[in-house]
Short mmCIF file of C-alpha atoms and ligand atoms in Angstrom, two decimals:
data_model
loop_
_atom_site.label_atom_id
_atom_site.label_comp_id
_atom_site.label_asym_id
_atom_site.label_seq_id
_atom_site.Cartn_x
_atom_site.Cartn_y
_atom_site.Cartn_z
CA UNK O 972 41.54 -5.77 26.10
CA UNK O 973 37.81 -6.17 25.93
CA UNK O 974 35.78 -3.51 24.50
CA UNK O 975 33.20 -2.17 26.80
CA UNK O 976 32.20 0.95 26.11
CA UNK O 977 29.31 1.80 24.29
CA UNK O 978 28.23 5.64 22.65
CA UNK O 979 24.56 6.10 22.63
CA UNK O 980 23.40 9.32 20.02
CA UNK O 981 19.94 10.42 20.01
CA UNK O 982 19.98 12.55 16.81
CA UNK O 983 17.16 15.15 16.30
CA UNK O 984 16.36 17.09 13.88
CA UNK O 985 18.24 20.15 14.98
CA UNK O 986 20.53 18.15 18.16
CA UNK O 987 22.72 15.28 19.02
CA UNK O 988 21.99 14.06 22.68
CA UNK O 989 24.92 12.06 23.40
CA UNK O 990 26.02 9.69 26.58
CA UNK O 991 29.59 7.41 26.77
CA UNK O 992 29.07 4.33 28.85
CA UNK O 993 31.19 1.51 30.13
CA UNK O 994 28.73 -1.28 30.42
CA UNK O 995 31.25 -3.38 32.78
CA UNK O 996 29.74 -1.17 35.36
CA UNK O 997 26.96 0.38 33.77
CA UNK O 998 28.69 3.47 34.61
CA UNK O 999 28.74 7.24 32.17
CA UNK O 1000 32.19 8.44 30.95
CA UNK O 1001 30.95 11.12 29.81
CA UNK O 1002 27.48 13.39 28.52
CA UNK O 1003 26.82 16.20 26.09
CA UNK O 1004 24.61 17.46 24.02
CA UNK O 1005 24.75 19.45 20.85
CA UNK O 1006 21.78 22.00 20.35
CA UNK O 1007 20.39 24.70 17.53
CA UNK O 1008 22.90 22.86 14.44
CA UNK O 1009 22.18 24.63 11.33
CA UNK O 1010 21.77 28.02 13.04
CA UNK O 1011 24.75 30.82 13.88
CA UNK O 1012 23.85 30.01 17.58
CA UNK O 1013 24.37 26.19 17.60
CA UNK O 1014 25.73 25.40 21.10
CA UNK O 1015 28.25 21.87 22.22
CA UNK O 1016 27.59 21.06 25.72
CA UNK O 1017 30.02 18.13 26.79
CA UNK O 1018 30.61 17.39 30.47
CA UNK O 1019 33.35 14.55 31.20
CA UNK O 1020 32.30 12.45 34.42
CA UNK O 1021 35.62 11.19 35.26
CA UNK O 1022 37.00 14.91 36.29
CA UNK O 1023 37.21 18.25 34.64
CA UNK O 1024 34.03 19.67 34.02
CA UNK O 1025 31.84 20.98 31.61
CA UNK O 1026 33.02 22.82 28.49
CA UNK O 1027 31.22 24.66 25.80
CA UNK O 1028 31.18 25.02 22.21
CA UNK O 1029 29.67 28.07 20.56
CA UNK O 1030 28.67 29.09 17.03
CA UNK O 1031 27.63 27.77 13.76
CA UNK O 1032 27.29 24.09 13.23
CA UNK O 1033 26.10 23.47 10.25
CA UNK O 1034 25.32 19.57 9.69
CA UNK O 1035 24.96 16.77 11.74
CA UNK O 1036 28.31 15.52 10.39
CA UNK O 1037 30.35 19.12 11.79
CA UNK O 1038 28.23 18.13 15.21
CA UNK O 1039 29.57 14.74 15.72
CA UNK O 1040 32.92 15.39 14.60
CA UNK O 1041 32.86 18.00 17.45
CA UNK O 1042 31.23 15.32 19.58
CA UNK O 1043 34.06 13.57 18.64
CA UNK O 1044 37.01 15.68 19.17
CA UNK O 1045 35.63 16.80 22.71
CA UNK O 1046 35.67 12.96 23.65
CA UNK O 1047 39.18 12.96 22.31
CA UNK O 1048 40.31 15.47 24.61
CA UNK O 1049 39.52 13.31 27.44
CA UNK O 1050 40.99 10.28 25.40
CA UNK O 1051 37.49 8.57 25.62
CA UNK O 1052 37.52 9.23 21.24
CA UNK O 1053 35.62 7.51 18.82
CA UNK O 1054 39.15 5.59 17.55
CA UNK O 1055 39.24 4.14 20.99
CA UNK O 1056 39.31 0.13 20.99
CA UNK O 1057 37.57 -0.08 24.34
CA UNK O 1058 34.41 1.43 22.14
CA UNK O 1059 32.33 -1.90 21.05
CA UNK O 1060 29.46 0.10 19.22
CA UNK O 1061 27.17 3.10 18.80
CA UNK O 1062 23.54 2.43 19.71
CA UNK O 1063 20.89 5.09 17.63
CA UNK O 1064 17.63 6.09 19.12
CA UNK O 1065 15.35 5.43 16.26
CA UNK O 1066 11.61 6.55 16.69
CA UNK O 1067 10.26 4.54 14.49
CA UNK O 1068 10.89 0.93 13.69
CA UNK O 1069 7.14 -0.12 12.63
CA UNK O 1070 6.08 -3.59 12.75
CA UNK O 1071 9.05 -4.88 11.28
CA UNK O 1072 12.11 -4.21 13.67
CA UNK O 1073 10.93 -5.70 17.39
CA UNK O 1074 14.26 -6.17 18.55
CA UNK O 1075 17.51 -4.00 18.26
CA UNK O 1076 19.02 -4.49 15.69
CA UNK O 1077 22.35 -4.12 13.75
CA UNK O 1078 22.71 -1.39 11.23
CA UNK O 1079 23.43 -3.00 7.63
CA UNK O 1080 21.83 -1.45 4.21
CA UNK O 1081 18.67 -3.37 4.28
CA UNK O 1082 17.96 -1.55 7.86
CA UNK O 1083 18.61 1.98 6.63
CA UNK O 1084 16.44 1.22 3.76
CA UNK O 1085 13.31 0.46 5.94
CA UNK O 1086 14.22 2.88 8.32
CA UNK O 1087 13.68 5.32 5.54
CA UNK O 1088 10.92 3.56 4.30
CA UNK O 1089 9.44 4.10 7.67
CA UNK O 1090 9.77 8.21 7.21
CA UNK O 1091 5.98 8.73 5.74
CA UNK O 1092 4.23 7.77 9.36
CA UNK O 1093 7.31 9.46 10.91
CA UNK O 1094 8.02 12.30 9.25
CA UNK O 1095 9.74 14.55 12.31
CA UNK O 1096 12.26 11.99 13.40
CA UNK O 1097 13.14 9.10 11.06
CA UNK O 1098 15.17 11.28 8.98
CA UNK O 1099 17.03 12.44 11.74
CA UNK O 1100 18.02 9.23 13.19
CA UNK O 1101 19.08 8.25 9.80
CA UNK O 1102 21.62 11.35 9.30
CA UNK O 1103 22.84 10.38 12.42
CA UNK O 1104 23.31 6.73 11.63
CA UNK O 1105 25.07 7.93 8.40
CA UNK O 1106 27.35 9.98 10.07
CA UNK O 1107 28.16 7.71 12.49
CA UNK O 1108 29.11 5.16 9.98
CA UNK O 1109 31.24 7.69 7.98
CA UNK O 1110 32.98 8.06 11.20
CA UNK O 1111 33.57 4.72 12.16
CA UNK O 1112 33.01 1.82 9.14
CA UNK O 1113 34.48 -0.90 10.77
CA UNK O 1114 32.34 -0.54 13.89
CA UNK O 1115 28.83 -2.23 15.11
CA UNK O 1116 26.09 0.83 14.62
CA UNK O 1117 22.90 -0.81 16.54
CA UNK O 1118 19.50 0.73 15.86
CA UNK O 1119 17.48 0.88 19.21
CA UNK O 1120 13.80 1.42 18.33
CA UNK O 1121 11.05 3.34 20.17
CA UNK O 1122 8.08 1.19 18.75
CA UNK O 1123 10.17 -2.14 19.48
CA UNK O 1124 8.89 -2.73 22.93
CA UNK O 1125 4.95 -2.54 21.82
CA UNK O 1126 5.59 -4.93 19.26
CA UNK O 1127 4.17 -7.62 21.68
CA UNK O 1128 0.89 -6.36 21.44
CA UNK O 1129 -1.92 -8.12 19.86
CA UNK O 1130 -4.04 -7.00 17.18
CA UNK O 1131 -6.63 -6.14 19.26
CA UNK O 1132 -5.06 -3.16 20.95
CA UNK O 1133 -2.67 -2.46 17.70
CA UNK O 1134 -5.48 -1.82 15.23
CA UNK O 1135 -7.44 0.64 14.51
CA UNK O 1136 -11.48 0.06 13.75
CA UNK O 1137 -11.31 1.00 10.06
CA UNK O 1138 -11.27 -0.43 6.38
CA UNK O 1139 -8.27 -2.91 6.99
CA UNK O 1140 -7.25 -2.45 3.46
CA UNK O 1141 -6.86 0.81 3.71
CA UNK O 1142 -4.98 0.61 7.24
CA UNK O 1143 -2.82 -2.14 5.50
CA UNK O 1144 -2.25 0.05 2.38
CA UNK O 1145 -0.51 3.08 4.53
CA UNK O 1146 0.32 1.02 7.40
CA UNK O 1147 -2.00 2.84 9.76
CA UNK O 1148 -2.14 1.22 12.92
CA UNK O 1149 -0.79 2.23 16.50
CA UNK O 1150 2.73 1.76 17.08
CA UNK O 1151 3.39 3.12 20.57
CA UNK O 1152 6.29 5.09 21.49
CA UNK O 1153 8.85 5.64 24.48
CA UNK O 1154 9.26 1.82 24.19
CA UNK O 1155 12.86 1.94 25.47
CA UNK O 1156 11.80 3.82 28.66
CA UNK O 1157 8.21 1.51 29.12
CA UNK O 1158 10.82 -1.83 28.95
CA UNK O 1159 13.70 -0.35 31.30
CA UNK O 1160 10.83 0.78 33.66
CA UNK O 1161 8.80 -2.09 33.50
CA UNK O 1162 11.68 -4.53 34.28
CA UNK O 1163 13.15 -1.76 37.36
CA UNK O 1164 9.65 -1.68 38.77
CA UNK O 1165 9.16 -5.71 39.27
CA UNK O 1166 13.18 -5.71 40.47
CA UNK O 1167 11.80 -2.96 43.20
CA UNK O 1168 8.68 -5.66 44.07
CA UNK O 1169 11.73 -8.15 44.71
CA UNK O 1170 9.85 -10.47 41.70
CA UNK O 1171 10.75 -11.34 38.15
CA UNK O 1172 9.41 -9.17 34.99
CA UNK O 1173 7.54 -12.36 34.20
CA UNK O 1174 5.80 -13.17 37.01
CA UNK O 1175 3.97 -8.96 37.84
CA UNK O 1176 1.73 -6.62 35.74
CA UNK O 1177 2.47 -2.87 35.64
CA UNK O 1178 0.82 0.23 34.34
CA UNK O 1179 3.91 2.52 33.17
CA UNK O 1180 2.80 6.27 33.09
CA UNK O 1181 5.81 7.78 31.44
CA UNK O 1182 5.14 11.36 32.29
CA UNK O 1183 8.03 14.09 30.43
CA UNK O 1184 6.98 16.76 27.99
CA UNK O 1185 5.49 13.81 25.64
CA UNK O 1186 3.68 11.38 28.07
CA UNK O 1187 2.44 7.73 27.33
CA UNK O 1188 1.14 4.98 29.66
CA UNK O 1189 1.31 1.54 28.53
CA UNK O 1190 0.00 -2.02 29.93
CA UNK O 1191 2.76 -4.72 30.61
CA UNK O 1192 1.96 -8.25 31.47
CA UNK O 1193 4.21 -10.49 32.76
CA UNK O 1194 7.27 -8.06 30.82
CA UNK O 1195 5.42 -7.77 27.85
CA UNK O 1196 3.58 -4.71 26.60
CA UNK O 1197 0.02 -5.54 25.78
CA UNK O 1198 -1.61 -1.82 25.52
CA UNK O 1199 0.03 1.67 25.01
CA UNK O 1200 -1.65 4.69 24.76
CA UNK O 1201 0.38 6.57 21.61
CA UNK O 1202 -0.74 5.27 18.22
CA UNK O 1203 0.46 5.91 14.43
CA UNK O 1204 2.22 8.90 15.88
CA UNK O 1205 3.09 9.93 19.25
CA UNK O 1206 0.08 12.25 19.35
CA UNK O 1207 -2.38 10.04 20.80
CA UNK O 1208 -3.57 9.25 24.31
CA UNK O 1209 -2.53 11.32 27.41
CA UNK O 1210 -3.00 15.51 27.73
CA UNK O 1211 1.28 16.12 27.33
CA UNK O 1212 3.18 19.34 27.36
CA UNK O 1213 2.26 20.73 23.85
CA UNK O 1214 -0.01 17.29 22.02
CA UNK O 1215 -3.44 17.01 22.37
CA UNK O 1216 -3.53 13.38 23.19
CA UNK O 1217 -6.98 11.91 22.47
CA UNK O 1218 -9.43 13.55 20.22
CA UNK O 1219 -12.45 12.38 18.19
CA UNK O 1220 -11.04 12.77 14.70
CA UNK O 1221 -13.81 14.79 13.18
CA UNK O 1222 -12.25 17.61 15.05
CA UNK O 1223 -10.04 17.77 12.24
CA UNK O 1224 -12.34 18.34 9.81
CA UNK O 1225 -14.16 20.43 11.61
CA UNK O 1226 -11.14 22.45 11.74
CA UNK O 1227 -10.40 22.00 7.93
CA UNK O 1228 -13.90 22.49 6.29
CA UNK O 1229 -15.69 25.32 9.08
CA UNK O 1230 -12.18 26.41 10.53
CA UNK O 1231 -10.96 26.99 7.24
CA UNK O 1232 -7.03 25.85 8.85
CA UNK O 1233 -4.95 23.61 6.38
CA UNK O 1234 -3.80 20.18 7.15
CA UNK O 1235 -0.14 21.77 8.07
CA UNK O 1236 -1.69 24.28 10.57
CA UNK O 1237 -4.34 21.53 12.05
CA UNK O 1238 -1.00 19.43 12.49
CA UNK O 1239 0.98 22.19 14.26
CA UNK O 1240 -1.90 23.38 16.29
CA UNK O 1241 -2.14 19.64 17.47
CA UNK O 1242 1.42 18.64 18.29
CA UNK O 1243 2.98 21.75 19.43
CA UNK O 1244 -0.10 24.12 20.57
CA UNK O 1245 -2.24 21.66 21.80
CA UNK O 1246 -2.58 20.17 25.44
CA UNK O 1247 -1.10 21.94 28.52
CA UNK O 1248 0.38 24.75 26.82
CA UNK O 1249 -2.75 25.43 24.68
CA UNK O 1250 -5.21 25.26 27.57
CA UNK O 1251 -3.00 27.63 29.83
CA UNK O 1252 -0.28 28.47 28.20
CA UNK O 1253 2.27 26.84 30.34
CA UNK O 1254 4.33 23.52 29.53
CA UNK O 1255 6.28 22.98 32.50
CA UNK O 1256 3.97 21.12 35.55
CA UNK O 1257 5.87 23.14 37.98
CA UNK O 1258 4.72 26.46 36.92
CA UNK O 1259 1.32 25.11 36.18
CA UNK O 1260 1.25 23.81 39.73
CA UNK O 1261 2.54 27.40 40.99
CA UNK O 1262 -0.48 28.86 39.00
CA UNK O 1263 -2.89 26.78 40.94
CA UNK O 1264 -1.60 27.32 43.97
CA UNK O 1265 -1.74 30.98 42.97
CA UNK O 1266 -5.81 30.45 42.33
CA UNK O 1267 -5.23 30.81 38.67
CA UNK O 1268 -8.17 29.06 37.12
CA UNK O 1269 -7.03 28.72 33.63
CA UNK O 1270 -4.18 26.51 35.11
CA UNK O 1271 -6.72 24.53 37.33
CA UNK O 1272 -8.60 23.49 35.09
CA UNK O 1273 -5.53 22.82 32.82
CA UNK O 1274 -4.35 20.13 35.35
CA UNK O 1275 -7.29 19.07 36.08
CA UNK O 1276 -8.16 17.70 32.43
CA UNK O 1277 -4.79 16.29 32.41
CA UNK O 1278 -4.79 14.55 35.40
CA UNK O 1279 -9.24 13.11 34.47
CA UNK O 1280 -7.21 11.70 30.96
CA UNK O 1281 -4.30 10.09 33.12
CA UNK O 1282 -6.95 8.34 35.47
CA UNK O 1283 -8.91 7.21 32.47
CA UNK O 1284 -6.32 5.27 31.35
CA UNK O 1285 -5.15 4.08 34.62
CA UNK O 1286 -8.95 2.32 34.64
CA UNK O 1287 -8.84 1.34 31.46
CA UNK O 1288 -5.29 -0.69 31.57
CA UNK O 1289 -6.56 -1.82 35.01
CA UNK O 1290 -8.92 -3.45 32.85
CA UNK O 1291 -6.84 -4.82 30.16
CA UNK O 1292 -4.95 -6.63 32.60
CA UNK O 1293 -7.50 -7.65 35.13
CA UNK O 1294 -4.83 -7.99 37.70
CA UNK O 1295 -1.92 -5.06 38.64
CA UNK O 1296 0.62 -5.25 40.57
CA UNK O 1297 1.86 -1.76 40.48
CA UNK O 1298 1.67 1.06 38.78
CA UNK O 1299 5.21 2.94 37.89
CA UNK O 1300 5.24 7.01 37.57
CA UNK O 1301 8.30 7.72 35.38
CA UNK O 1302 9.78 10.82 33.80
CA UNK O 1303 10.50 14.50 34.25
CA UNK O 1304 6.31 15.02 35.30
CA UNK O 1305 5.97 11.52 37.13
CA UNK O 1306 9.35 11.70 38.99
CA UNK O 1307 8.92 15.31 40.46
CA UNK O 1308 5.11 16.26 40.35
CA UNK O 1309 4.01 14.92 43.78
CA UNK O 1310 0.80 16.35 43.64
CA UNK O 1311 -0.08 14.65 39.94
CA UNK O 1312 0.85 11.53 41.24
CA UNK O 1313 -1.25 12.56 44.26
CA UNK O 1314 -4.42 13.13 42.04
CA UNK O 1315 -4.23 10.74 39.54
CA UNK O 1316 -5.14 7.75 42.10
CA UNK O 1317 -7.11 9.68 44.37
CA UNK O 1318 -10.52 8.30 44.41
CA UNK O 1319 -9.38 5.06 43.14
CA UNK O 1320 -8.63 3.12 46.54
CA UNK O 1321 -11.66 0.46 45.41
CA UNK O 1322 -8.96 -0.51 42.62
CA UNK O 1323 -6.45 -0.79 45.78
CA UNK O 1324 -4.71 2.40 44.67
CA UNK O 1325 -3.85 4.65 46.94
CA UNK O 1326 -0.26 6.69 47.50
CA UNK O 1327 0.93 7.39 51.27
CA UNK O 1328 1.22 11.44 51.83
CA UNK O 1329 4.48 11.31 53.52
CA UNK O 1330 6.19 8.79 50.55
CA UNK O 1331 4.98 11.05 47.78
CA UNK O 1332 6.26 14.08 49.20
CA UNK O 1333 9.44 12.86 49.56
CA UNK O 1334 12.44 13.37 46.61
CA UNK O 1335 14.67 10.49 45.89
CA UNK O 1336 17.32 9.50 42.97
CA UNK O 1337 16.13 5.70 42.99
CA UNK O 1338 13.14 3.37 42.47
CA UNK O 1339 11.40 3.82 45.56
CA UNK O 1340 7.80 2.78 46.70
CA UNK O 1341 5.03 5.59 47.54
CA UNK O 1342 1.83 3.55 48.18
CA UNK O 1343 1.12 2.52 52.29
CA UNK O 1344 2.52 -0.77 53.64
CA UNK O 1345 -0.32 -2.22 53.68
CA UNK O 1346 -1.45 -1.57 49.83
CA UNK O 1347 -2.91 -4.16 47.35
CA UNK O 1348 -1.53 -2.83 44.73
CA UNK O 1349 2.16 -0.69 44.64
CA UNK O 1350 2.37 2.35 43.57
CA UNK O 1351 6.04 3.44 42.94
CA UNK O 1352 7.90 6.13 41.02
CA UNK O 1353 10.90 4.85 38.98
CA UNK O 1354 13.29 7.28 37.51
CA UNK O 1355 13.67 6.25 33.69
CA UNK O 1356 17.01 5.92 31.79
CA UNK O 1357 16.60 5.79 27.92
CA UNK O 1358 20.32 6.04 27.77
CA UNK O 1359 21.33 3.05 29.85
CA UNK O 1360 18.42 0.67 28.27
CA UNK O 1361 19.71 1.76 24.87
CA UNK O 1362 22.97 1.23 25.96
CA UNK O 1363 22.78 -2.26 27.51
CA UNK O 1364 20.61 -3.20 24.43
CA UNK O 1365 23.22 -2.36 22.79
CA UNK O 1366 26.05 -4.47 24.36
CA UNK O 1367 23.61 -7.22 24.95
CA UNK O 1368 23.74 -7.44 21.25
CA UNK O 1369 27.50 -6.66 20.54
CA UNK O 1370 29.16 -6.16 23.35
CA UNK O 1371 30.48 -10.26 23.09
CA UNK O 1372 32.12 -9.38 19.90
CA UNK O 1373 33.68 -6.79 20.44
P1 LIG T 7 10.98 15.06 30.23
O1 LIG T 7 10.33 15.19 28.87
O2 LIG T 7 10.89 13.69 30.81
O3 LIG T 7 12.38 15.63 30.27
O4 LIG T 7 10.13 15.99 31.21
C1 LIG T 7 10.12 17.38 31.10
C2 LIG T 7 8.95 17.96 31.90
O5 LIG T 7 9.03 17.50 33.26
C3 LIG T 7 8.97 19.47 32.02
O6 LIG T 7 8.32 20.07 30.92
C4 LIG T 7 8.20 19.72 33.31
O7 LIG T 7 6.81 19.81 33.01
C5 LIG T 7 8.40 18.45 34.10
N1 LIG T 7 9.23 18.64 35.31
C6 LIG T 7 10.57 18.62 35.39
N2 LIG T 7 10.96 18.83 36.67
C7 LIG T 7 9.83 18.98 37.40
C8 LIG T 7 9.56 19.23 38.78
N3 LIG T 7 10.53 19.37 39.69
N4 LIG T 7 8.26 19.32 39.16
C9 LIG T 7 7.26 19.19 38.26
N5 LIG T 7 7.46 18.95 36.95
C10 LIG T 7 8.72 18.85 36.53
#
């Protein structure tokens, strides 16, 4: 029998995020997700696709290790477990893989080691993904673990765009320079959006706007990203659900020497009371866009600073590649919010940007085109699948072994 299936884990700090998949048809056994571990109110959500349902797990989980044993045992029941020889590996999310890992890679000791190395510029999730890894290895020994990294995809871009202007001994001393994130969603993206222009990843140039709670755009030429807007850490660039995005950084000090706020509270204020949520107190783009429509002005002007950042960088990567072929609205923002997509190229029809009322209103499961017939440039929204690229990354690297 040939091994096929693959287990992707995306291991937080406080969840497992977990998806089966049998890559001969690209197609999901089974999903779950494991929520609040470490608390009395930790919560096991696994839903079998074949038949059955979904069925719940409450109370304490204490570890990461009690979490994917459960993991475990649920996929038992449905005799999809982790013994299983049809299982060829388990691909990790890893955040951060710095300049060092630009492809996925197998897990061995020297990989954990610089994935921990990694933890100073990613302090939230490295360690995460690295219990998880563990676990999974406890788990299984004998079987391929395959680190799938978030910064992988940006690797390709040159200096120009990767450094920062500062002392370059000092950025080379604590490895500042800008990484990029939501790699695995800007590649699958990228590569779905030229399949939907009937052309190969080589031959187009896209501007990925990968919209969710965290939002990035990047520049990809000919397949290869050459610009992304999240640096060191994922707190650069675009306005997102709870992160600033871009800032000049003497608001920091400001904040530190007339504020009086410590370097902890400057860093939670920016990553998780920042951006939407600190400018109107909402997150979630469809209550912000019920506000508006309400005449709430604090929400107004909420979306409309998000949506002048998002058309900044739409010029800016417009100029970075000098020629684009389409630009790709992705994630939970860019694959429902018809009116952001709506506002962030309106006004820009000199660049050949313009979306077709009718398209954009529409909903849709697939890759589907929203710009008129007759556009220069496409503009399309393209659901993302972090799972799937991880996945067939994964097998891609394995999956003939196993
Ligand atoms: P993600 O991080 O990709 O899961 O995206 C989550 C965000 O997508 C939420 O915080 C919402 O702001 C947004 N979102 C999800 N569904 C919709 C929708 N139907 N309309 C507008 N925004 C949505």
């Amino acid at each position: 029998m040939t091994a096929t299936r693959v287990l992707v884990l995306n291991s937080g700090s406080s969840s497992v995020k977990y998806q089966l998949l049998d890559m001969r048809d690209r197609s999901r056994l089974a999903v779950g997700l494991v929520e609040r571990i470490g608390e009395e109110t930790s919560r096991l959500k696994h839903t079998p696709l074949l038949g059955g349902g979904t069925r719940e797990r409450t109370g304490r989980i204490p570890d990461h290790e009690s979490a994917l044993k459960a993991v475990a045992e649920e996929l038992d029941r449905d005799g999809l477990g982790l013994d299983s020889p049809e299982l060829v590996a388990i691909g990790h999310r890893v955040v951060h893989g710095g300049q060092f890992f630009t492809e996925p890679t197998v897990v061995d000791d020297a990989v954990l080691a610089e994935i921990k190395r990694l933890i100073p510029v990613a302090p939230l999730h490295n360690p995460a993904n690295l219990t998880g890894i563990r676990t999974a290895m406890s788990l299984r020994p004998d079987l391929p673990q395959v680190a799938v990294f978030d910064t992988a995809f940006h690797t390709t871009m040159p200096e120009s765009a990767a450094r920062y202007a500062i002392d370059v001994k000092t950025a080379d001393e604590h490895r500042v320079r800008r990484y990029g994130f939501h790699g695995t969603s800007h590649a699958f993206v990228s590569r779905a959006a030229a399949k939907l222009l009937g052309r190969a990843p080589e031959d187009v140039n896209v501007i990925v706007l990968h919209l969710g709670n965290g939002a990035s755009a990047s520049a990809v030429r000919g397949g290869k990203c050459v610009d992304t807007s999240m640096g060191l850490t994922p707190l650069e660039g675009l306005v997102m659900g709870t992160r600033s995005g871009d800032l000049d950084p003497a608001v920091i000090f400001h904040l530190a020497r007339v504020g009086g706020l410590s370097m902890d509270e400057i860093d939670t204020l920016l990553n998780k009371r920042s951006g939407l949520v600190g400018l109107c107190g909402d997150n979630d783009m469809r209550e912000i866009r019920r506000r508006v429509d309400d005449g709430d002005e604090q929400a107004r002007l909420a979306f409309d600073i998000y949506i002048h950042r998002l058309k900044k960088y739409i010029g800016a990567y417009y100029a970075v590649l000098g020629r684009v072929d389409a630009v790709v609205f992705t994630a939970g923002v860019g694959e429902n919010a018809a009116p952001v997509r709506e506002a962030a190229v309106a006004g820009l029809e000199g660049l050949g940007l313009a979306v077709d009322p009718a398209l954009n209103a529409e909903r849709g499961d697939g890759a589907r085109l929203i710009s008129p017939a007759d556009a220069r440039v496409a503009v399309a929204v393209v659901p993302t699948d972090e799972e799937l690229e991880i996945a067939t990354q994964t097998y891609a690297l394995v999956g003939k072994s196993g």
